[in-house]
XYZ file of C-alpha atoms in Angstrom:
676
model
C 50.286 218.420 -100.956
C 54.127 218.733 -102.026
C 55.397 222.112 -103.482
C 56.559 220.269 -106.572
C 52.994 218.683 -106.873
C 51.035 222.209 -106.219
C 49.277 223.750 -108.410
C 48.850 220.381 -110.936
C 47.256 222.352 -113.103
C 48.206 225.992 -113.737
C 51.751 223.385 -114.440
C 50.100 221.871 -117.142
C 49.244 225.138 -118.997
C 52.623 226.289 -117.433
C 54.356 223.451 -119.870
C 51.667 223.961 -122.912
C 51.008 220.173 -121.816
C 47.291 219.415 -122.498
C 47.405 215.794 -122.588
C 48.827 216.118 -118.777
C 45.725 218.566 -118.603
C 43.341 216.691 -119.894
C 44.156 213.945 -117.895
C 44.486 215.769 -114.240
C 40.940 217.059 -115.173
C 39.605 213.239 -115.316
C 40.601 213.463 -111.782
C 37.150 214.401 -109.341
C 39.593 215.426 -106.660
C 42.026 217.783 -108.909
C 39.710 219.212 -111.336
C 37.941 221.078 -108.111
C 41.156 222.609 -108.376
C 40.307 224.557 -111.843
C 39.387 227.899 -110.582
C 42.240 227.410 -108.088
C 44.363 231.499 -107.525
C 48.156 231.014 -108.091
C 50.718 232.027 -105.852
C 50.354 235.594 -108.391
C 46.275 235.621 -108.217
C 45.743 233.913 -111.453
C 43.382 231.141 -112.151
C 44.128 228.358 -114.693
C 42.088 230.327 -117.580
C 44.026 233.325 -116.919
C 46.847 231.634 -117.170
C 46.329 230.037 -120.221
C 45.013 233.474 -122.009
C 48.188 235.711 -120.911
C 50.248 233.322 -122.848
C 47.380 232.162 -125.800
C 47.528 228.245 -124.575
C 44.394 227.838 -126.812
C 44.329 224.205 -126.133
C 44.755 224.339 -122.990
C 41.694 226.986 -122.714
C 39.254 225.021 -124.554
C 39.854 222.273 -122.877
C 38.859 224.425 -119.600
C 36.102 225.133 -120.844
C 34.286 222.662 -121.077
C 34.975 221.436 -118.428
C 33.295 224.336 -116.474
C 36.076 227.145 -115.420
C 35.420 230.201 -114.541
C 34.800 232.500 -117.257
C 33.568 235.918 -114.946
C 35.902 236.281 -111.373
C 38.518 238.544 -111.909
C 42.611 238.266 -111.360
C 44.297 240.178 -108.993
C 44.641 242.708 -112.074
C 41.387 243.017 -112.411
C 41.220 241.399 -115.520
C 38.110 238.852 -116.013
C 38.910 235.758 -118.432
C 36.508 237.425 -121.692
C 38.775 240.868 -120.981
C 42.216 238.558 -121.126
C 40.572 236.890 -124.101
C 39.799 240.708 -126.405
C 43.322 241.413 -125.900
C 44.307 238.379 -126.892
C 42.064 239.331 -130.118
C 40.638 235.407 -130.542
C 37.056 235.492 -131.947
C 36.414 232.205 -131.082
C 37.193 232.003 -127.992
C 35.631 235.602 -127.538
C 31.786 233.639 -128.536
C 32.444 230.423 -126.272
C 33.521 232.715 -122.533
C 30.672 235.288 -123.886
C 28.374 232.289 -124.208
C 28.947 230.600 -121.032
C 29.797 234.258 -118.925
C 25.808 234.752 -119.969
C 24.653 230.527 -118.557
C 26.405 231.371 -116.012
C 24.470 234.806 -114.651
C 21.418 232.704 -115.612
C 22.206 230.238 -113.097
C 23.673 232.416 -109.973
C 20.591 234.062 -110.398
C 17.926 231.187 -110.908
C 19.964 228.673 -109.136
C 20.477 226.909 -106.504
C 24.346 226.665 -105.162
C 25.892 223.624 -104.079
C 27.026 225.102 -100.994
C 23.259 225.305 -99.874
C 22.669 229.026 -101.321
C 19.480 229.978 -101.983
C 19.214 231.872 -105.580
C 18.776 234.668 -105.834
C 15.741 235.034 -107.724
C 14.608 232.511 -104.587
C 16.169 234.858 -101.794
C 13.441 238.069 -103.879
C 10.663 235.513 -104.087
C 10.243 234.992 -100.195
C 9.771 238.521 -100.091
C 7.990 239.454 -103.426
C 6.821 236.509 -105.127
C 4.228 239.231 -107.078
C 4.590 242.659 -108.333
C 4.140 244.795 -110.933
C 6.059 248.142 -111.257
C 5.688 251.223 -113.650
C 7.907 254.443 -113.533
C 8.890 257.048 -115.905
C 12.384 257.409 -117.197
C 13.874 260.875 -117.833
C 16.650 261.931 -119.298
C 17.032 266.046 -118.698
C 19.411 267.984 -120.013
C 20.249 271.786 -120.645
C 22.428 270.883 -123.526
C 21.613 270.784 -127.085
C 22.346 267.481 -128.501
C 21.704 266.036 -125.621
C 17.529 266.767 -125.205
C 17.244 266.427 -128.953
C 18.803 262.805 -128.769
C 14.622 263.056 -126.418
C 15.095 260.021 -123.685
C 11.766 259.771 -122.019
C 9.868 256.601 -121.628
C 7.314 255.215 -119.086
C 8.613 251.802 -117.945
C 6.992 248.610 -117.153
C 8.377 245.290 -115.177
C 6.117 242.266 -113.842
C 7.241 239.564 -112.143
C 5.400 236.186 -111.502
C 7.429 233.985 -108.881
C 9.785 233.065 -111.486
C 9.067 234.609 -114.497
C 9.521 238.109 -115.313
C 8.515 240.642 -118.224
C 9.817 244.260 -119.047
C 7.729 247.012 -121.603
C 9.489 249.566 -122.887
C 8.891 252.365 -126.287
C 12.550 252.242 -126.220
C 13.576 250.103 -129.572
C 16.997 251.916 -130.548
C 18.888 254.579 -131.380
C 19.037 256.761 -134.452
C 22.698 258.161 -135.840
C 21.806 259.864 -138.664
C 22.700 263.300 -137.946
C 22.044 264.052 -134.691
C 21.402 261.069 -132.912
C 18.122 260.072 -131.630
C 15.856 257.226 -129.820
C 13.779 254.615 -131.907
C 10.338 254.864 -129.963
C 7.889 251.741 -130.346
C 7.194 249.105 -128.243
C 9.736 246.040 -127.027
C 8.881 243.061 -124.251
C 11.718 241.720 -122.668
C 10.513 238.166 -120.709
C 11.565 234.950 -118.673
C 11.135 232.266 -117.970
C 12.755 230.945 -115.631
C 13.561 226.733 -116.263
C 14.318 223.458 -114.604
C 17.580 223.240 -115.105
C 18.424 226.943 -113.822
C 18.576 228.908 -116.510
C 16.011 231.330 -118.294
C 14.177 231.366 -121.527
C 14.359 234.987 -122.480
C 12.579 236.160 -125.926
C 12.521 239.681 -126.690
C 9.247 240.826 -128.602
C 8.239 243.500 -131.410
C 5.204 244.398 -130.414
C 3.956 246.618 -133.140
C 5.371 244.296 -135.236
C 4.215 241.452 -134.116
C 7.729 239.566 -133.894
C 9.654 237.754 -131.519
C 12.923 236.352 -131.340
C 14.528 234.253 -128.325
C 17.561 235.650 -126.572
C 18.395 232.735 -124.694
C 19.525 229.768 -124.257
C 19.584 230.261 -128.356
C 21.219 233.111 -129.244
C 20.472 234.406 -132.827
C 23.455 234.023 -134.958
C 22.836 238.102 -134.757
C 23.394 239.270 -131.621
C 26.586 237.107 -131.604
C 27.987 238.394 -134.434
C 27.076 242.359 -132.893
C 29.257 241.464 -129.240
C 31.582 239.908 -131.304
C 32.943 242.921 -133.592
C 32.623 245.016 -130.734
C 35.086 242.967 -129.600
C 37.621 242.215 -132.688
C 41.248 244.975 -132.614
C 39.631 246.367 -129.590
C 43.438 248.051 -129.035
C 42.547 249.374 -125.648
C 40.595 248.576 -123.129
C 38.724 250.321 -119.413
C 37.885 249.573 -116.417
C 36.613 251.586 -113.448
C 36.059 251.617 -110.489
C 34.253 253.418 -107.733
C 36.537 255.178 -104.496
C 33.616 256.296 -101.635
C 36.301 256.261 -98.741
C 34.274 259.958 -98.324
C 30.939 258.644 -99.277
C 28.392 260.644 -96.868
C 24.449 259.885 -96.866
C 22.363 263.498 -95.731
C 18.599 263.596 -96.138
C 18.782 267.389 -97.413
C 16.381 269.548 -94.540
C 12.603 270.855 -96.802
C 13.515 274.716 -97.745
C 10.931 277.236 -98.523
C 7.893 277.280 -97.027
C 4.435 276.135 -96.707
C 2.581 274.108 -100.023
C 4.977 273.740 -102.526
C 7.667 273.132 -100.120
C 5.696 270.305 -99.352
C 4.667 269.409 -102.692
C 7.597 269.425 -104.221
C 8.143 265.959 -100.933
C 4.646 264.463 -102.327
C 5.325 261.680 -104.928
C 1.564 260.402 -106.157
C 1.688 256.361 -106.518
C -1.541 254.670 -107.749
C -3.176 257.425 -107.218
C -3.015 257.776 -103.666
C -0.367 260.798 -102.565
C 2.899 259.797 -100.475
C 5.466 262.490 -98.131
C 9.180 261.378 -99.002
C 12.113 262.573 -97.973
C 15.471 263.104 -99.961
C 18.419 261.643 -99.068
C 21.626 262.670 -101.311
C 24.693 260.555 -101.409
C 27.708 262.421 -101.806
C 31.443 262.612 -102.765
C 31.820 260.055 -105.434
C 35.295 259.222 -106.873
C 36.213 256.992 -110.190
C 39.275 255.692 -111.261
C 39.006 255.050 -114.841
C 42.472 252.007 -115.616
C 43.444 252.004 -119.478
C 45.015 249.001 -120.900
C 46.789 249.742 -124.260
C 49.485 249.383 -126.787
C 49.447 245.972 -125.581
C 50.968 242.520 -127.967
C 52.296 239.387 -127.166
C 55.656 238.547 -126.195
C 55.601 235.130 -125.636
C 56.712 233.257 -122.121
C 58.019 235.842 -120.295
C 56.589 238.713 -117.916
C 54.620 240.666 -118.886
C 56.271 243.915 -119.901
C 54.210 246.595 -118.591
C 54.318 249.901 -118.282
C 52.768 251.633 -115.822
C 51.934 255.131 -114.396
C 50.441 253.297 -111.752
C 53.037 252.658 -108.829
C 51.843 249.361 -108.099
C 49.038 248.380 -110.537
C 47.841 245.272 -108.168
C 47.424 248.102 -104.800
C 46.827 251.099 -106.832
C 43.249 251.826 -105.362
C 42.238 253.013 -102.401
C 40.833 250.956 -99.548
C 37.585 252.430 -100.613
C 33.932 251.574 -100.683
C 31.818 250.328 -103.948
C 28.198 251.424 -104.457
C 25.770 249.984 -107.073
C 26.144 253.082 -109.117
C 29.719 252.599 -109.783
C 29.907 250.808 -113.608
C 26.294 252.104 -114.124
C 27.099 255.780 -114.009
C 30.469 255.101 -115.620
C 28.424 253.619 -118.962
C 26.652 256.031 -119.296
C 28.313 259.447 -118.439
C 31.520 258.199 -121.060
C 31.046 261.274 -123.471
C 33.070 263.274 -125.043
C 34.273 267.638 -124.125
C 32.723 268.037 -128.358
C 29.245 268.139 -126.674
C 28.353 271.205 -127.181
C 28.555 272.520 -123.234
C 30.264 269.809 -121.889
C 34.209 268.475 -121.178
C 34.558 265.376 -118.471
C 36.929 266.722 -117.512
C 34.864 269.127 -115.266
C 32.120 266.712 -114.611
C 34.320 265.498 -112.629
C 36.469 268.171 -110.468
C 36.649 268.218 -107.515
C 34.454 270.882 -105.708
C 35.713 272.907 -102.885
C 33.149 272.458 -99.679
C 29.654 270.885 -99.615
C 27.105 273.039 -100.892
C 23.738 271.894 -99.140
C 21.294 275.265 -100.003
C 20.899 273.738 -103.413
C 17.069 273.588 -104.487
C 16.343 270.179 -105.169
C 14.865 270.254 -108.349
C 12.240 267.673 -106.395
C 8.977 268.573 -108.499
C 7.716 265.735 -110.845
C 8.021 269.045 -114.031
C 11.008 270.453 -112.408
C 13.341 271.076 -114.997
C 17.289 270.900 -114.503
C 17.759 274.122 -114.465
C 16.711 274.341 -111.463
C 18.896 271.942 -109.840
C 22.631 273.619 -110.533
C 23.350 274.275 -107.506
C 25.091 270.775 -107.092
C 27.692 271.626 -110.041
C 30.337 274.297 -108.879
C 32.469 273.180 -111.867
C 29.403 274.075 -115.156
C 31.477 272.767 -117.823
C 33.497 274.079 -121.101
C 33.459 272.466 -124.915
C 35.595 272.024 -128.003
C 35.742 270.836 -131.047
C 37.773 268.037 -131.752
C 39.989 269.717 -133.508
C 40.248 272.814 -131.546
C 42.114 272.422 -127.843
C 40.431 274.525 -125.090
C 41.543 277.119 -123.597
C 42.658 277.502 -120.460
C 42.508 279.865 -117.676
C 45.256 281.465 -117.791
C 44.413 284.851 -116.888
C 42.735 286.718 -113.884
C 39.122 287.224 -115.832
C 39.234 283.760 -116.886
C 39.905 282.804 -112.679
C 37.057 285.494 -112.536
C 34.729 282.861 -113.986
C 35.569 279.674 -113.009
C 34.993 281.404 -109.343
C 32.273 282.627 -110.254
C 30.620 279.406 -112.337
C 27.664 278.701 -110.384
C 26.406 282.834 -110.932
C 27.342 282.800 -113.792
C 24.608 280.491 -114.904
C 21.899 282.539 -113.433
C 21.966 285.652 -116.221
C 19.626 287.291 -113.382
C 22.890 288.382 -111.087
C 25.263 291.129 -110.297
C 28.234 289.203 -111.458
C 26.510 288.057 -114.891
C 26.095 292.074 -115.121
C 29.612 292.962 -113.915
C 31.344 289.908 -116.131
C 29.338 291.632 -119.505
C 30.056 295.127 -118.746
C 33.955 294.618 -119.141
C 33.693 292.509 -121.924
C 31.393 295.631 -123.682
C 34.947 297.752 -121.905
C 37.602 295.879 -122.782
C 39.262 295.629 -119.314
C 39.140 293.636 -116.368
C 38.236 295.774 -113.318
C 42.564 295.191 -113.141
C 42.167 297.331 -116.113
C 43.817 294.755 -118.275
C 42.449 293.930 -121.884
C 39.897 291.788 -122.432
C 40.735 289.243 -125.142
C 39.005 287.417 -127.985
C 39.723 283.991 -125.971
C 38.150 285.378 -122.844
C 35.146 286.268 -125.039
C 35.394 282.544 -126.555
C 36.314 280.660 -122.901
C 33.189 282.130 -121.401
C 30.998 280.464 -124.294
C 32.593 276.835 -123.917
C 31.635 277.081 -120.238
C 28.584 278.135 -120.717
C 27.320 277.594 -123.734
C 24.402 279.676 -123.125
C 25.203 282.716 -121.107
C 25.092 285.105 -124.155
C 22.398 284.341 -125.669
C 20.273 284.042 -122.506
C 21.765 288.254 -121.247
C 20.754 289.064 -124.660
C 17.488 287.637 -124.751
C 17.093 289.337 -120.794
C 17.411 293.549 -122.439
C 19.602 294.823 -119.232
C 21.327 296.811 -120.998
C 21.132 299.936 -122.270
C 19.985 300.381 -125.811
C 23.395 301.159 -127.084
C 25.247 298.685 -124.898
C 22.784 295.402 -126.139
C 23.863 296.343 -129.264
C 27.394 297.062 -128.668
C 27.572 293.963 -126.867
C 25.581 291.784 -129.840
C 28.056 293.350 -132.249
C 31.072 291.862 -130.017
C 30.099 288.579 -129.335
C 28.718 288.278 -133.725
C 31.956 289.207 -134.252
C 33.983 286.912 -132.129
C 31.599 283.877 -131.083
C 28.619 284.202 -133.646
C 30.681 284.048 -136.681
C 32.328 280.413 -135.786
C 28.634 279.007 -135.189
C 25.411 278.091 -137.817
C 21.850 279.257 -137.475
C 21.254 276.285 -135.078
C 24.510 277.318 -132.816
C 26.516 274.428 -133.415
C 29.806 275.011 -134.450
C 30.335 275.020 -138.445
C 32.226 272.030 -138.398
C 29.937 269.103 -137.162
C 31.369 266.175 -138.428
C 33.656 265.641 -135.384
C 35.096 262.789 -133.553
C 33.157 262.617 -130.961
C 30.026 262.323 -133.827
C 31.630 260.257 -136.071
C 33.367 257.205 -132.475
C 28.906 257.828 -132.234
C 27.918 256.417 -135.072
C 30.492 253.894 -136.241
C 28.618 252.238 -132.909
C 27.176 248.839 -134.327
C 25.566 247.915 -130.221
C 25.229 248.993 -126.483
C 28.857 247.251 -125.587
C 30.615 248.840 -128.509
C 28.529 252.353 -127.991
C 30.667 252.648 -124.333
C 33.880 251.474 -125.992
C 34.304 254.374 -128.889
C 32.610 256.911 -126.269
C 35.497 255.710 -123.414
C 38.556 255.491 -125.995
C 37.497 259.191 -126.714
C 37.035 260.411 -123.871
C 40.636 259.139 -122.137
C 42.222 260.103 -125.148
C 40.821 263.506 -125.502
C 41.435 264.615 -121.729
C 44.336 262.128 -121.125
C 47.179 264.958 -121.747
C 49.109 263.309 -118.949
C 49.026 259.524 -120.474
C 49.753 260.632 -124.058
C 52.914 262.639 -122.254
C 53.459 259.097 -120.856
C 52.529 256.839 -123.967
C 55.134 258.716 -125.793
C 57.227 258.856 -123.316
C 56.836 254.552 -122.971
C 56.662 254.010 -126.979
C 60.808 254.338 -128.764
C 61.547 251.847 -125.010
C 62.423 248.423 -125.388
C 60.801 245.566 -124.941
C 61.974 243.801 -121.609
C 61.486 240.068 -121.752
C 62.722 238.569 -118.142
C 62.026 234.684 -118.623
C 60.753 232.780 -115.140
C 61.437 229.110 -115.264
C 58.900 226.836 -114.058
C 60.510 226.524 -109.918
C 60.530 230.093 -110.527
C 57.100 231.153 -110.503
C 55.829 228.465 -108.128
C 58.255 229.139 -106.170
C 55.856 229.269 -102.429
C 58.034 232.345 -101.643
C 57.201 233.758 -105.163
C 54.326 236.240 -103.746
C 54.404 237.872 -106.436
C 51.307 240.100 -108.548
C 52.417 238.647 -111.838
C 50.942 239.188 -115.336
C 52.537 237.323 -118.128
C 53.155 236.813 -121.175
C 51.716 240.670 -122.607
C 53.715 244.086 -123.136
C 52.295 246.983 -122.877
C 50.410 249.801 -120.821
C 48.574 250.722 -118.067
C 47.285 254.307 -116.770
C 44.748 255.375 -114.464
C 43.331 259.143 -113.664
C 40.928 259.137 -110.757
C 38.614 262.387 -111.101
C 35.700 262.724 -107.871
C 32.261 264.543 -107.675
C 30.684 265.824 -105.299
C 27.093 265.876 -108.039
C 24.834 264.457 -105.657
C 22.355 261.045 -106.110
C 19.194 261.874 -104.561
C 16.867 259.766 -103.976
C 12.740 260.811 -102.442
C 12.552 257.824 -99.806
C 9.471 257.286 -98.335
C 8.768 257.945 -95.126
C 8.885 255.355 -92.064
C 6.720 252.690 -92.405
C 4.083 254.441 -94.175
C 5.348 251.599 -98.012
C 3.901 247.991 -98.048
C 7.417 247.412 -99.266
C 10.838 248.322 -98.317
C 14.407 248.420 -99.276
C 16.284 245.682 -97.469
C 13.789 243.530 -98.264
C 11.897 243.537 -101.564
C 15.250 245.715 -103.584
C 18.407 244.293 -101.329
C 18.592 240.794 -103.499
C 18.282 242.510 -106.838
C 20.920 244.960 -106.524
C 23.277 242.388 -104.503
C 22.295 240.442 -108.136
C 23.861 243.889 -110.302
C 26.488 244.415 -108.053
C 27.516 240.796 -108.412
C 27.564 240.555 -112.447
C 28.858 244.484 -112.341
C 32.244 242.962 -109.967
C 32.718 240.008 -111.386
C 31.763 237.860 -108.656
C 28.975 235.567 -109.524
C 31.332 232.497 -109.237
C 32.240 233.500 -105.754
C 31.524 231.747 -102.781
C 29.775 232.426 -99.601
C 33.846 232.020 -98.279
C 36.342 233.693 -100.483
C 38.452 236.352 -99.132
C 37.435 238.636 -102.225
C 38.474 242.817 -101.306
C 35.765 244.272 -103.358
C 32.902 241.415 -101.742
C 34.008 242.679 -98.217
C 33.893 246.523 -99.542
C 30.513 246.398 -101.413
C 29.257 244.627 -97.887
C 30.436 246.912 -95.601
C 28.745 249.959 -97.765
C 25.833 248.981 -98.273
C 25.913 248.145 -94.408
C 26.345 251.483 -94.386
C 24.416 253.260 -96.686
C 20.702 250.990 -95.916
C 21.736 251.873 -91.810
C 22.410 255.070 -92.977
C 18.474 255.355 -95.094
C 16.459 253.269 -92.523
C 16.100 250.574 -95.045
C 13.988 248.459 -93.393
C 11.075 251.374 -93.401
C 11.387 253.169 -96.410
C 11.158 252.463 -100.695
C 12.381 254.887 -103.196
C 10.054 256.156 -104.703
C 12.432 258.327 -106.489
C 16.097 258.657 -107.464
C 17.880 261.155 -110.198
C 20.874 260.196 -110.614
C 23.631 263.029 -112.311
C 24.765 261.704 -115.462
C 27.121 265.135 -116.322
C 27.486 268.373 -115.597
C 23.554 270.431 -116.298
C 22.427 266.514 -116.769
C 20.475 264.031 -115.368
C 19.103 260.921 -115.737
C 15.958 260.749 -113.506
C 13.491 257.623 -112.466
C 10.359 257.980 -110.990
C 7.561 255.043 -109.815
C 3.488 255.430 -110.588
C 1.956 253.040 -109.890
C 3.621 249.955 -107.936
C 1.083 246.688 -106.977
C 1.945 243.400 -105.281
C -1.245 241.685 -106.493
C -0.982 238.401 -108.191
C -3.735 239.493 -110.242
C -1.375 241.816 -111.429
C 0.795 239.851 -113.191
C -1.502 236.977 -115.183
C 0.722 234.128 -116.466
C -0.534 235.413 -119.913
C 1.826 238.343 -119.901
C 4.614 235.981 -119.870
C 3.377 233.951 -122.640
C 4.514 234.562 -126.909
C 0.961 235.914 -128.538
C -0.839 233.420 -130.756
C -0.027 235.882 -133.257
C 3.630 237.015 -132.583
C 6.380 235.098 -135.713
C 9.307 233.866 -134.916
C 11.573 236.135 -136.487
C 16.108 236.618 -135.849
C 15.782 240.174 -137.151
C 14.619 241.395 -133.831
C 16.646 243.232 -131.601
C 16.876 246.428 -130.153
C 17.592 248.967 -132.930
C 20.737 251.185 -134.143
C 20.217 252.499 -137.444
C 22.448 254.061 -139.365
């Protein structure tokens, strides 16, 4: 194709010539280029969104353009539309995106590839899973949320059903889980789409979620995307990823009991594997405004924004983990800085916390960085003297009050000076409370001091720490920024965005300084002609039409993801055959890859494949199956899931499970609730 004729659809968009675009899209050969990337990594829909060519965007959407894939800057069309702020476009793109999700999972590809559902059916046409989901934490606020549920999943070839007892969040006062009985039923249709229903089993009502999407669902989703000032993107750097099988510690029966899990009244011995050394890259895009048909003026702390990530490995838990961990340091006992804090060396001598009823207190050895907290009005005290640095160096030991280190720290406080003879200040005492909020109460309750010292120590704590708290141990000023952001959430999407915004703004001091630096800088309006943009020798990554600021933070954690896997060939299922299609599907959603073709050059996909191959090789995926896993959420907090029952008999998944009961009433108001 001649240079002048290259990228015909892009050229129409560049000129804002919608008539020529529509004419070209009627040509079957040219229409095949509807998702073609130009020399700068932009598809037609990306270019149209950047330049706010609304009529061109609508024409591309009508002709089935890809609304999922990312450009070279890692933004997908919905994210570009969100920053554009066009409500109609956000609604249309989100509908098409969800449609593409269904087609990817259900429909056989034109290139001969089978759907993920058919791939799954080859090895597991029928199955029933029952498992317990448990959120474990030492942090009082998170414990009061009370996340604990039994999940049941049914699959009968082309139909699936999920039953849960969590039906929403109550955001009045301290957030809590709303318990009830909710079901999601998915039935595959002949056209490759799915019919999806949500059932409220207590109220005996149901609604259809897809293909007919209730207006209330639309409104909630679109509302969460309107007036968004900041976008967050999450990547995972697993270049130092390690998978290790934990050697059992302890002796005899107790040690073996921790590794034995009962499934359907049968005991299975398991091996504990730990997945460590994952870094999270958080990219923030904000302070954006349109500047017309000019090269985007990107103020960034990243040297080369489109090549900023290391040669990283990806994992299934990447964005899922990110969604869960987006909390703010204002929760009592938490500072997100410490969650990702880089630790010095591995600690493989930790307690496993792998018994069924074990609490998170037994699981702290993975965390050398114990978290801290502060109110929205307070700045966290920094470790600026020898005493505070001593506390930092012994955080893990201090988590157990019955230790010599704890005794030493308490005696320093009582005497009013450290080992170097320097005075213990009020800020030093508060510092311990910030990073270990239960330390003083636990030590006083342990009665390790003489009566005189106990009385003196209690008086010191009451005058320096407890005077700022109410009778429940919470900061008196409870109406903090975290709670406000949590309560203004309309749905899961807006909750994640609100918490992300609060977390990033409260921890990114470096970025804030950078933002102030850019604040008064004049916008650069660098023009670019059609010839320059489509010049084959110009392969620089380009974003057009916007002024924005972009910054990144890389946070590392060595907290381990834990997996309890069955012994070799002792279980009727294995990871490779019976779970991999689902893992592939979820990762394709997370990395916006569902419209990618197998022969496309895609960096994220190749890294994902290599990572999965590495993990599967380490855990012998063709011989084992996970009966339990534990995901670190934040310091001293974990999300645990354990299988209770597994069955692959067709009799366990009757057709009636995937039908709406006759006595249920259609009601569009059925939804996952956010009560405020």
